[in-house]
XYZ file of C-alpha atoms in Angstrom:
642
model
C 3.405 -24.469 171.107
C 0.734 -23.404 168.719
C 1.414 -26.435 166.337
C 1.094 -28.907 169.356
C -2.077 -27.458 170.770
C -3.258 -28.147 167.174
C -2.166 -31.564 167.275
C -3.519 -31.844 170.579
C -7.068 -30.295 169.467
C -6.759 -33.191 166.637
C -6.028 -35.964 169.512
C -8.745 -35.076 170.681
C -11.193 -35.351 168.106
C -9.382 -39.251 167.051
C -9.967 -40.380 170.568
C -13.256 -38.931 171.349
C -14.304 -40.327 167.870
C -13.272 -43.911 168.335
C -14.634 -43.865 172.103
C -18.292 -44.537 172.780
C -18.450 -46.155 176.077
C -21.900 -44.665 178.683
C -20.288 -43.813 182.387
C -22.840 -43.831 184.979
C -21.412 -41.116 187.027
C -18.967 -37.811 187.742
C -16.061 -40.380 188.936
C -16.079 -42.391 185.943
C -16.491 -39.103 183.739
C -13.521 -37.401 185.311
C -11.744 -40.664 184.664
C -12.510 -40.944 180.782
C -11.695 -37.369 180.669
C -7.913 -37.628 181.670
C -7.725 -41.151 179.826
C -8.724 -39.238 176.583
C -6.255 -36.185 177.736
C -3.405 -38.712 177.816
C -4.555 -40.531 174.936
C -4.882 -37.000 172.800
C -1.230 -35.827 174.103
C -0.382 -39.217 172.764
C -2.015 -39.154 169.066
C -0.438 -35.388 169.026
C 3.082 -36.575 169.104
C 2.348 -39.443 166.986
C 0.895 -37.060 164.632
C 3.714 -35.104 164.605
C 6.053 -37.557 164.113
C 4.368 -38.550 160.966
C 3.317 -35.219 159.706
C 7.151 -33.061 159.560
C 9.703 -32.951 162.142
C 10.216 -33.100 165.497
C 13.746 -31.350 166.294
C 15.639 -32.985 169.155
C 18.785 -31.930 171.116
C 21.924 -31.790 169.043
C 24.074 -29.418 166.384
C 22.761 -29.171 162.847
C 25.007 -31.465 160.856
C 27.271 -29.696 157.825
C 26.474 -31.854 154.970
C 29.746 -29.923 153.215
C 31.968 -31.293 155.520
C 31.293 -35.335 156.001
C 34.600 -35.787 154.225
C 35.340 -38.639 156.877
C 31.791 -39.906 157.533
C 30.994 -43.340 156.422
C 27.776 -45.006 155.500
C 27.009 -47.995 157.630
C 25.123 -51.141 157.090
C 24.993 -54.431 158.708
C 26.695 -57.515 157.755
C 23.390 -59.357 157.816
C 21.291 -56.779 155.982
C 18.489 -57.787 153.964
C 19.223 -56.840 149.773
C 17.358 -54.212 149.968
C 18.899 -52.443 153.101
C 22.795 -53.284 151.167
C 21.062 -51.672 148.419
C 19.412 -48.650 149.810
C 23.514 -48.141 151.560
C 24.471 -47.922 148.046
C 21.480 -45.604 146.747
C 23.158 -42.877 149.565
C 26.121 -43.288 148.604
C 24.843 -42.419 144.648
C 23.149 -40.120 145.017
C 24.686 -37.831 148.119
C 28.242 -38.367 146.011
C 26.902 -36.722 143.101
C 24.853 -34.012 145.549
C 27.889 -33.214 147.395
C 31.216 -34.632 145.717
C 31.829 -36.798 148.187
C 32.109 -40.320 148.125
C 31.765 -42.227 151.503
C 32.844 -45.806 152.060
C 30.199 -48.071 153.160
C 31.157 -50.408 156.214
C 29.760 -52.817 158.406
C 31.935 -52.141 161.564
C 32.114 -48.889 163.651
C 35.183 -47.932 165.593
C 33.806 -44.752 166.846
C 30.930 -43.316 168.166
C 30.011 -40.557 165.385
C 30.200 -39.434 161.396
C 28.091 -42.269 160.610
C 25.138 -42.654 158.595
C 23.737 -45.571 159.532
C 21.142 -47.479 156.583
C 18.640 -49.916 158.521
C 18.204 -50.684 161.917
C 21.878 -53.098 163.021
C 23.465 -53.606 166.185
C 25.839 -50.184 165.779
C 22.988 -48.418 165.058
C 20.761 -49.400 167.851
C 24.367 -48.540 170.173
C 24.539 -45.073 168.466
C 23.527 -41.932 169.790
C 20.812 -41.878 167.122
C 19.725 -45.523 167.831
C 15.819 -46.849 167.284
C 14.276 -50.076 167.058
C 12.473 -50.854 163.749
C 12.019 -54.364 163.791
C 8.444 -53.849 164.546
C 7.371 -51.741 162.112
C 5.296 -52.168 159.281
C 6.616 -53.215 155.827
C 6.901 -49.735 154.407
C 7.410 -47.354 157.218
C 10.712 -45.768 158.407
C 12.361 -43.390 161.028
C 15.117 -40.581 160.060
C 16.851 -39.312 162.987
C 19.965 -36.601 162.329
C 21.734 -35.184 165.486
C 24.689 -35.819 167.318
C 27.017 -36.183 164.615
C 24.989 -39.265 163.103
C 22.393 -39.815 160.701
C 20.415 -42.778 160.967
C 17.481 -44.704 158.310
C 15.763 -47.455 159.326
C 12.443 -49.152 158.646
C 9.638 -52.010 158.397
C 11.258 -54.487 155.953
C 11.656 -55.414 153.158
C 11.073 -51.518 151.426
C 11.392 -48.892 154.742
C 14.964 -47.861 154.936
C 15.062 -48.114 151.164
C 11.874 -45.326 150.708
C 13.539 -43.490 154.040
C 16.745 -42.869 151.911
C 15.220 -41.923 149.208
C 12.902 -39.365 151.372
C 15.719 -38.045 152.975
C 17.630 -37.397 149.591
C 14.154 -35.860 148.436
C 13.628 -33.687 151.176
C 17.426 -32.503 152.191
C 18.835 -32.301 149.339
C 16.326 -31.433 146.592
C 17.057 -34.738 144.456
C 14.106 -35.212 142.285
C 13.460 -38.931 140.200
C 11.709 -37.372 137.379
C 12.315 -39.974 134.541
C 14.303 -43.247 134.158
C 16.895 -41.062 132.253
C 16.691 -38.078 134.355
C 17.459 -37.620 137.963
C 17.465 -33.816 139.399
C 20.552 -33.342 141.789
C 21.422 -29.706 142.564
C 24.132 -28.442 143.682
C 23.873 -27.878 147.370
C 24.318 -24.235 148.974
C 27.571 -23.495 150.492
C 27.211 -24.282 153.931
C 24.292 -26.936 153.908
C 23.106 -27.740 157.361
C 21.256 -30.441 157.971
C 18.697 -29.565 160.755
C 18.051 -32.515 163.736
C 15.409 -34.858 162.739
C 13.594 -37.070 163.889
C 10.540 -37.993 161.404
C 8.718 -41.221 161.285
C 6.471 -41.738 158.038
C 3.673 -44.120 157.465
C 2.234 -44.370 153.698
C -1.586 -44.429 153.494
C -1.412 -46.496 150.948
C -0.258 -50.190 150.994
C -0.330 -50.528 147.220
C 0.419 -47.919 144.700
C 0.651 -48.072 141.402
C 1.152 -45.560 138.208
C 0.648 -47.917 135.229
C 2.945 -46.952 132.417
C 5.066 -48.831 130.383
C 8.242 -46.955 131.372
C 8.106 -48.105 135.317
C 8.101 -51.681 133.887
C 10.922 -50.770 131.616
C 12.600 -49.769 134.030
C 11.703 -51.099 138.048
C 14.478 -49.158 139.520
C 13.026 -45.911 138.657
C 10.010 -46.457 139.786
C 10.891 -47.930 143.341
C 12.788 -44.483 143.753
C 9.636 -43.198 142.966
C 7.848 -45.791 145.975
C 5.857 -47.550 143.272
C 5.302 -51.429 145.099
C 3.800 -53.040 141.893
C 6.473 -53.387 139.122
C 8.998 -55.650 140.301
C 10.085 -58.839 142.612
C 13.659 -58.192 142.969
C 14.390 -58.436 146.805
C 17.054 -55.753 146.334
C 13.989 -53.285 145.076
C 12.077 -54.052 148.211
C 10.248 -56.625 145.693
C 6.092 -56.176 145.358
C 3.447 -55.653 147.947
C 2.002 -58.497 149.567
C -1.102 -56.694 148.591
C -1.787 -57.548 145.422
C -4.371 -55.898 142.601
C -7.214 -57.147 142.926
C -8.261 -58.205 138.736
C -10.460 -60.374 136.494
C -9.993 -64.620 137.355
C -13.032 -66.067 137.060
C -11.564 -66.797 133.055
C -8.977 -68.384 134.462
C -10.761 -69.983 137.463
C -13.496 -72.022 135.644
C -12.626 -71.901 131.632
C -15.231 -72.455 129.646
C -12.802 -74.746 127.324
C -12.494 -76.749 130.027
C -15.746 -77.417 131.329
C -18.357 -75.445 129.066
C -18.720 -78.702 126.335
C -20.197 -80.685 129.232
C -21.852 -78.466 131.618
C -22.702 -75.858 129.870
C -24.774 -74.656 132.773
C -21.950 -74.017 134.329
C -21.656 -70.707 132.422
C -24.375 -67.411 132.385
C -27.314 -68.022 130.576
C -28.496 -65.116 128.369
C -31.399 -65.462 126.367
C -32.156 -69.014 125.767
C -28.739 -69.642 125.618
C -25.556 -70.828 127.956
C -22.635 -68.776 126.800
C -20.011 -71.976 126.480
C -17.633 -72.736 125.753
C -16.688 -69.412 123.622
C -13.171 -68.471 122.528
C -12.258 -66.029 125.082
C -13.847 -66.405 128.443
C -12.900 -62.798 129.660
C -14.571 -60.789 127.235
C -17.182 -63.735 126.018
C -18.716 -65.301 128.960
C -19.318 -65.296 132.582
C -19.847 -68.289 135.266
C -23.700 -69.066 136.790
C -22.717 -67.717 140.420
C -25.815 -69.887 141.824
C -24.258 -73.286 140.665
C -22.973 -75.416 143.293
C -20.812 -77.293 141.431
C -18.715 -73.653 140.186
C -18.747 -72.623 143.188
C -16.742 -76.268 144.405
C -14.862 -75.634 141.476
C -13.852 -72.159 141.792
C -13.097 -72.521 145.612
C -10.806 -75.225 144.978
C -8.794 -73.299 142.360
C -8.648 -70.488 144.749
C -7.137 -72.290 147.621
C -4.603 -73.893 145.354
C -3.916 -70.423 144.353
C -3.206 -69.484 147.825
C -1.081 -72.444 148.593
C 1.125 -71.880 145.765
C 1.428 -68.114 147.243
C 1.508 -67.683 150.542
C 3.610 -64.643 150.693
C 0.212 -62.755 149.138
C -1.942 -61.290 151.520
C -4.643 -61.547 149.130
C -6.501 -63.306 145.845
C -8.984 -62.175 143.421
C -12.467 -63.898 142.992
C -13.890 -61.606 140.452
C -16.029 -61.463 137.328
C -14.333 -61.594 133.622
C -13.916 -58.024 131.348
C -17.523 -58.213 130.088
C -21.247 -57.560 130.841
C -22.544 -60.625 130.244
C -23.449 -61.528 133.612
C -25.822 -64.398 133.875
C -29.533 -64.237 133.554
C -30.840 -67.791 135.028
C -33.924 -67.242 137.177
C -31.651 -68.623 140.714
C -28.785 -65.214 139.544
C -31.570 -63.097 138.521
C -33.887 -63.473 141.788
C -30.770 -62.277 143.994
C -30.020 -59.670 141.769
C -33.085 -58.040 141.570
C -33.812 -58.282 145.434
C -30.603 -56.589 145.837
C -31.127 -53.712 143.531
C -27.612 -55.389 141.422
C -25.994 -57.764 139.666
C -23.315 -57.804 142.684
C -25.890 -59.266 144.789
C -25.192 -62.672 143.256
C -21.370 -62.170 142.710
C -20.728 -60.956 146.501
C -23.370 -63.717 147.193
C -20.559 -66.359 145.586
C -17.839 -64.570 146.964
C -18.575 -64.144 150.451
C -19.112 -68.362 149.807
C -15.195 -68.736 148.839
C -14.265 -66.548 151.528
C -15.281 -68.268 154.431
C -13.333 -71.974 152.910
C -10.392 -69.662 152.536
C -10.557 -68.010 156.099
C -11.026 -71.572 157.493
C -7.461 -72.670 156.176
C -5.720 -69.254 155.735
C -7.293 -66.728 157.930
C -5.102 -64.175 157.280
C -5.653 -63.704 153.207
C -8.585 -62.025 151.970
C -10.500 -62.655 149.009
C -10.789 -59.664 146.450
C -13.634 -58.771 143.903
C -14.008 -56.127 141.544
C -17.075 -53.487 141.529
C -16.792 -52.906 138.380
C -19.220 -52.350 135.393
C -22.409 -54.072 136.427
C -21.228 -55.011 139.745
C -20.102 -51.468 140.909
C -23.358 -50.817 142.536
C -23.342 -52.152 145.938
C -26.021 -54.308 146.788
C -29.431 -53.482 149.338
C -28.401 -55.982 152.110
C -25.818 -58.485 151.091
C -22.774 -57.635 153.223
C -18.949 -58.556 152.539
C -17.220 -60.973 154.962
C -14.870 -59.812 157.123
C -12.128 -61.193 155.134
C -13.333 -59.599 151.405
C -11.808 -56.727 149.897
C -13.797 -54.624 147.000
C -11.652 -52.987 144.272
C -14.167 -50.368 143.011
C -13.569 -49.051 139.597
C -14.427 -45.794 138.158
C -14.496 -46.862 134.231
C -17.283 -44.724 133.478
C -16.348 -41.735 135.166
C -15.159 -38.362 133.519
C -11.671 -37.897 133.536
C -11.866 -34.073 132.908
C -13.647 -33.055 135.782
C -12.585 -33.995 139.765
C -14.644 -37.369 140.936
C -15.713 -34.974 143.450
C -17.340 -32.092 141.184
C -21.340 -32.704 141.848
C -21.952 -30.985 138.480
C -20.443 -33.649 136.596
C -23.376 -36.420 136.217
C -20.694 -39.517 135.285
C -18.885 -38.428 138.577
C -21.529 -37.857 140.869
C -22.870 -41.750 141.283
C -19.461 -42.811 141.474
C -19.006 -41.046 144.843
C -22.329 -42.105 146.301
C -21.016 -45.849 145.321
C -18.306 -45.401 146.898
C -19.684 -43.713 150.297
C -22.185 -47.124 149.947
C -19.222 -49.373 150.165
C -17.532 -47.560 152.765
C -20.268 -48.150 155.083
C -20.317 -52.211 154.364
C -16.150 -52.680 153.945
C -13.492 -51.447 155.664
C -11.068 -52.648 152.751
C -11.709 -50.892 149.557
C -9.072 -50.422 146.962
C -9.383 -47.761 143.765
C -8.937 -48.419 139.950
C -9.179 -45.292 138.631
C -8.681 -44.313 134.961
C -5.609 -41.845 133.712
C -5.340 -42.531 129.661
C -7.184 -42.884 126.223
C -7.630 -46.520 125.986
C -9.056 -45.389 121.963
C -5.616 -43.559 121.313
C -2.668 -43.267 123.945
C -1.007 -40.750 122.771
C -4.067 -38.258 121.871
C -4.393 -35.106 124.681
C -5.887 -36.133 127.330
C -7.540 -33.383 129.865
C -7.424 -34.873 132.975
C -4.002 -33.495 134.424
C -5.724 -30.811 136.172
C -8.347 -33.597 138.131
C -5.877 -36.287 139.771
C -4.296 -34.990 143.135
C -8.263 -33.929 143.790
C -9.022 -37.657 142.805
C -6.515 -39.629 144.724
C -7.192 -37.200 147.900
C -10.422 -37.731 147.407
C -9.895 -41.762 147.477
C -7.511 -41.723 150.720
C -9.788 -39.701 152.496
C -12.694 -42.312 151.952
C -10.139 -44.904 153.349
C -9.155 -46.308 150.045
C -5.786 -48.632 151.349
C -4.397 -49.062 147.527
C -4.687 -47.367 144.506
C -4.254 -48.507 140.904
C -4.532 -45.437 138.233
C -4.343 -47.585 135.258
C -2.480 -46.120 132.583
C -0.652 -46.961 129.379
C 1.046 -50.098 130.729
C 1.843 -51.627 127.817
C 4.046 -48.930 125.868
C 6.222 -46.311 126.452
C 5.679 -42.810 124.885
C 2.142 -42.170 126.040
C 1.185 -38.399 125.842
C 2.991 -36.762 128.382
C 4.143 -40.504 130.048
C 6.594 -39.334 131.597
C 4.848 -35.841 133.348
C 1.874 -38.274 134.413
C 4.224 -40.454 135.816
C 5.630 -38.128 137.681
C 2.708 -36.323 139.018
C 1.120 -39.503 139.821
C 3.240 -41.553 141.672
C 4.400 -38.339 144.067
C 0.803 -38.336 145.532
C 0.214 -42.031 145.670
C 3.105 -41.739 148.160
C 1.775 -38.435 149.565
C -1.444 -37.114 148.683
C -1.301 -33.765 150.135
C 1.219 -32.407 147.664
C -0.054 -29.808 144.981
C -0.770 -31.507 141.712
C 0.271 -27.895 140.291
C 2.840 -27.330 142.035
C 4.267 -31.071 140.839
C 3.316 -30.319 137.375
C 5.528 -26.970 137.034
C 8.084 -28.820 138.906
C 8.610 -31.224 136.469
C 8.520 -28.772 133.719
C 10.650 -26.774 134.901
C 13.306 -29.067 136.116
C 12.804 -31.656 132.578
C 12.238 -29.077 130.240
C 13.907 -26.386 131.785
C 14.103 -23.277 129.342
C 12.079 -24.964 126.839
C 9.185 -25.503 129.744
C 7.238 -22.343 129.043
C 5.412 -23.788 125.179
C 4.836 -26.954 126.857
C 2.749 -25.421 129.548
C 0.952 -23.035 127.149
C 0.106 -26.223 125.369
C -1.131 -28.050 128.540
C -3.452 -24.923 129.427
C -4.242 -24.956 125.754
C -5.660 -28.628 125.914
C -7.296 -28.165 129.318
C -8.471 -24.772 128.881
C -10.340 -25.719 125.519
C -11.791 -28.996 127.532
C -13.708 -27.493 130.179
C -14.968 -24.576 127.970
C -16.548 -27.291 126.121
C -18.797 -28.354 128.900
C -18.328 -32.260 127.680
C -18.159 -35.225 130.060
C -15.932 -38.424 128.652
C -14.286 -41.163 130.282
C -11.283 -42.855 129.256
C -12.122 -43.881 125.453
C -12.861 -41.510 122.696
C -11.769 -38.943 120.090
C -10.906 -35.263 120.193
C -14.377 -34.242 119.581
C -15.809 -35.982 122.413
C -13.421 -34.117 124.992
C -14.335 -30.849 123.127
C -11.040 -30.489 121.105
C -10.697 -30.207 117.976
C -7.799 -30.815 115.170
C -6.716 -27.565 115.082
C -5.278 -28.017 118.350
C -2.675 -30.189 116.743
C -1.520 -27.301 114.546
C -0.991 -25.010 117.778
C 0.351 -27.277 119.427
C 3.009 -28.213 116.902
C 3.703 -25.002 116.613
C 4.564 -24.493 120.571
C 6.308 -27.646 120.539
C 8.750 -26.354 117.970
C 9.119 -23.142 119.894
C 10.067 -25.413 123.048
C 12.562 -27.195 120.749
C 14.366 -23.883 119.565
C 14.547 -22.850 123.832
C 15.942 -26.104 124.912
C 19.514 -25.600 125.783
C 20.672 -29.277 125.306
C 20.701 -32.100 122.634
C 19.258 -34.558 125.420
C 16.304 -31.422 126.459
C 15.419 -31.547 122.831
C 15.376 -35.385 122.719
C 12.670 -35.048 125.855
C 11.076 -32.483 124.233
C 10.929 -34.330 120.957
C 8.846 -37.070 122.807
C 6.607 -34.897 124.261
C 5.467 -33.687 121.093
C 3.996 -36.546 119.846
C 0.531 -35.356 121.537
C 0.539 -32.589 119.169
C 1.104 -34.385 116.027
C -1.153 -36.780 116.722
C -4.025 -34.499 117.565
C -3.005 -32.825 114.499
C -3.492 -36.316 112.214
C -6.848 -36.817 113.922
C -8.958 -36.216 110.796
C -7.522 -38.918 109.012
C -7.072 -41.331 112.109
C -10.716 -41.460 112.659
C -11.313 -42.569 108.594
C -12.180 -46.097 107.822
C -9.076 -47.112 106.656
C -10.507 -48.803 103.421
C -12.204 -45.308 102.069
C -10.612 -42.981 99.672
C -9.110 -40.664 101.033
C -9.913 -36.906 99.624
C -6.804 -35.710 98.012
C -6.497 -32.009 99.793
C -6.691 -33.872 102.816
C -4.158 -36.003 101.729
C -1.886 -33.793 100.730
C -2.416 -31.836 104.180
C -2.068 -35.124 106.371
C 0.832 -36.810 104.678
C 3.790 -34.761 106.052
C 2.273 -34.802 109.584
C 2.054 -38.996 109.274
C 5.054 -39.262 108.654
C 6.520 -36.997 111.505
C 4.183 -38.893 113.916
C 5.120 -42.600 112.997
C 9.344 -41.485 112.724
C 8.532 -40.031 116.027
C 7.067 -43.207 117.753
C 10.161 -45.538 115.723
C 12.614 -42.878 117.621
C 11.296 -42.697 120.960
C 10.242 -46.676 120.737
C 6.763 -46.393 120.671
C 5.120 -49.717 120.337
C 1.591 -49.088 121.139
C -1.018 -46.429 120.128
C -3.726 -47.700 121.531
C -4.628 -50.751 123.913
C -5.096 -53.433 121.074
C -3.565 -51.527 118.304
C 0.156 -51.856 117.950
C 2.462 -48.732 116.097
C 2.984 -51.058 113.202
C -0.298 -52.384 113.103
C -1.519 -48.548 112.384
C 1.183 -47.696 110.241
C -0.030 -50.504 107.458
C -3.234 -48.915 107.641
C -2.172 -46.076 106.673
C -0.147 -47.394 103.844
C -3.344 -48.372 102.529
C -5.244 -45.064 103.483
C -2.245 -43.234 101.351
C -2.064 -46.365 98.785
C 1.507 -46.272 99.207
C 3.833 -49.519 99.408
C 6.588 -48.153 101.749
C 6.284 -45.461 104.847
C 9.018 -43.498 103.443
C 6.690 -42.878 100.431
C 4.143 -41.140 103.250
């Protein structure tokens, strides 16, 4: 009773703080009162529901002993439902040894596990409508002698199985080449259930190259960004909200003959240049772009109307236009989003007169992350605020870090004006993917942080174009468990992962991970996601340590395959350990005793990235691209010569 009265007490406070009507006397007062009593009672089950458990009547269900269970699905599934039947059957045969045949009949009225919401499921004992529900939510229900998973199509009985394997029987996705099953106890009961979950999130996703590798793995993990395979549960109609104006209104196209189409800096229109996103922005006060833009836009939309959204937003660059029609609205707003929300609100209201149910998307980003004085966004526009120049050591939320601390009074500005704000938050080294980076201990604080301030999608961009990032496949991990719930410990997921990836060989790796952070913080330096060791207050000597502990983990690891993970791992060390000659101008001379010190360490780093397929090492720079450089910083002809 103690856990309802809280839920009640928490009723409470959602009803009373969504109703602000006046009564006029003690009638109408006692009336509200037992309206918001009935309403709280309400919002306490619901919160229940979505918070654990709520047991119902029925005998715990002996998960040793559904020898002659069967996993049902309907004829007339959806992909992803057929799929999700098959997931179970995966993954509980390998829990539990036993293999159960998946039908789409019933000739009795228990021993099934029913996948999605079909007619012998709504006739069971544990039957529940889910046709209404939202795309991603689900129900469990286990009593009875039935299981049942249903949910909002097309991805809610998928994520329901694969909470239900997560939560009952301990499976854990860790990597694309490593799923945690352990054995179950010898008498596993399965308590009754009945659970209904609803993500706070509508779009979530961890950016690294190894969830677009490999899609599978990362809808296990309830990523909605990677993939459109219908048997995956396919994308979110949601989609990221990015850079188009390039694309929108080239300045190939149209910047030889109206050149003031484009921003005017100096005494100059920037058009046509060679690449729009990083060269060149449109003049948001022109008519004629805005005609031109809008019309792009709404073809956009009519080519995609499964998207419930579309990006109108400025190109990678500063160079925001200077003309005295941009530059009045921007300085009575207090911002150079004054004239881009300006434009945008503009091609919002043409697309809500033909499609009033897609939004239009910009980015505050950059210049534009300041929200403006009075300008408000349209009903119907969404703002994807970006926290580029943020530290990545310290919490968003620690007031004594000054990159951090005007981020979160942006972001409490736009949460007064929109009530559709999406995050891109930063979780790499743009300058060097694979250097340490010492932000591990700041994310579950961060993406708390952003669902509490309403955030409805998150995008922690991340070394999406490779695989073999340092510590990928930890970050991945750790990431995309609290996109899809944010209370869990970002410790507690951390030495998870060790412990079940590395297992013996875990306890180096974590030394090295303190090591990394430890030395970061002592430093007292603030960096965002670019840089060098120095600049996040490490040094190269952490390399030698850390190779060190790495080879220690290799020594404890008690398979070839644990030795392969850790091998992978390790390329954080090495390459902190080449950073004096990584940051040299690959053209100098290179001193001879530092030569002769870097050389063997090179080499180890670039046969590590060939063996664990390491294309990238930075965001422009590819592995090969590096290596030649440092033929020539060695004046050698072949890498073997390193």
């Amino acid at each position: 009773m103690k856990k309802l009265d809280m839920y009640i007490h928490i009723g409470y406070l959602f009803v009373l703080r969504r109703t602000v009507p006046t009564y006029s006397s003690a009638k109408e007062t006692k009336l509200m009162l037992r309206q918001i009593t009935v309403l709280a009672v309400a919002c306490a089950v619901g919160l229940l529901l979505s918070a654990g458990r709520v047991s119902a009547a029925g005998e715990p269900i002996d998960l040793a002993a559904l020898a002659d269970w069967d996993i049902v699905v309907a004829e007339d599934a959806i992909a992803s439902e057929s799929y999700a039947a098959r997931e179970f059957q995966k993954w509980f045969g390998e829990a539990t040894g036993q293999s159960l045949p998946i039908v789409s009949k019933v000739d009795r009225p228990v021993r099934h596990v029913f996948i999605g919401a079909g007619p012998a499921m709504l006739a069971s004992p544990v039957g529940f409508e889910a046709a209404q529900m939202p795309a991603e939510d689900f129900r469990i229900v286990a009593r009875d002698g039935c299981i049942a998973i249903a949910g909002g199509q097309p991805r809610g009985t998928l994520y329901g199985v694969y909470q239900l394997l997560e939560d009952e029987f301990g499976v854990r996705f860790l990597t694309f080449d490593h799923t945690h099953v352990p054995q179950l106890p010898a008498k596993p009961l399965l308590k009754t259930i009945d659970r209904a979950v609803h993500p706070p999130l509508t779009y979530r996703c961890s950016y690294y190259g190894e969830n677009f590798a490999h899609p599978d793995f990362a809808t296990r993990l309830r990523g909605n960004a990677f993939t459109d395979d219908p048997q995956l549960g396919g994308r979110s109609r949601r989609q990221l909200i990015n850079h188009s104006f390039a694309h929108q209104i080239p300045s190939k196209s149209y910047g030889v003959e109206h050149p003031e189409y484009f921003a005017l800096r100096g005494d100059k229109r920037l058009a046509p240049v060679e690449d729009d996103f990083f060269g060149t922005e449109p003049c948001l006060t022109n008519p004629e772009v805005l005609k031109i833009v809008t019309a792009q836009v709404l073809k956009e939309v009519d080519e995609h109307p499964d998207r419930e959204n579309v990006s109108v937003s400025q190109n990678d660059n500063n160079l925001f236009c200077l003309c005295p029609d941009c530059s009045a609205i921007d300085r009575k707003e207090g911002t150079p989003m004054g004239s881009l929300l300006t434009f945008v609100n503009s091609v919002a209201e043409q697309v809500e007169s033909r499609h009033p149910q897609v939004k239009v998307g910009t980015l505050a980003y950059w210049y534009s992350r300041r929200p403006p004085l009075s300008i408000v966004p349209r009903k119907n526009v969404q703002i994807q605020l970006c926290s580029i120049e943020c530290c990545l050591t310290h919490p968003i939320t620690d007031a004594n870090c000054p990159l951090n601390r005007e981020f979160c009074d942006d972001m409490r500005r736009w949460g007064q004006l929109c009530d559709d704000i999406a995050i891109w938050n930063y979780n790499t080294n743009f300058s060097s993917y694979q250097l340490p980076n010492p932000n591990l201990r700041a994310i579950d604080a961060n993406v708390r942080y952003f669902v509490e301030n309403h955030a409805r999608g998150i995008f922690m961009q991340a070394a999406g174009n490779t695989t073999g990032a340092e510590f990928s496949d930890l970050r991945n991990y750790l990431i995309s468990r609290l996109l899809w719930n944010p209370e869990l410990s970002g410790s507690e997921l951390i030495d998870e992962f060790l412990n079940l990836h590395y297992g013996t060989a875990a306890p180096p790796i974590r030394s090295f991970i303190e090591l990394v952070h430890d030395q970061a913080q002592a430093s007292g330096k603030h960096q965002n996601c670019f840089g060098n060791l120095a600049k996040r207050g490490l040094d190269a000597s952490l390399g030698e340590r850390g190779i060190a502990l790495f080879d220690e983990a290799l020594r404890l690891a008690a398979s070839d395959q644990q030795r392969q993970w850790v091998e992978k791992a390790s390329l954080c060390a090495y390459r902190a350990a080449i950073e004096p000659s990584w940051i040299l101008d690959s053209e100098d001379p290179l001193d001879e005793a530092l030569a002769t010190q870097q050389r063997p360490l090179v080499k180890k780093f670039f046969e590590l990235c060939e063996k664990h397929q390491v294309p990238m090492v930075s965001e422009r720079t590819t592995t090969a691209e590096r290596l030649k450089d440092y033929k020539r910083l060695f004046r050698v002809a072949e890498p073997e010569s390193l």
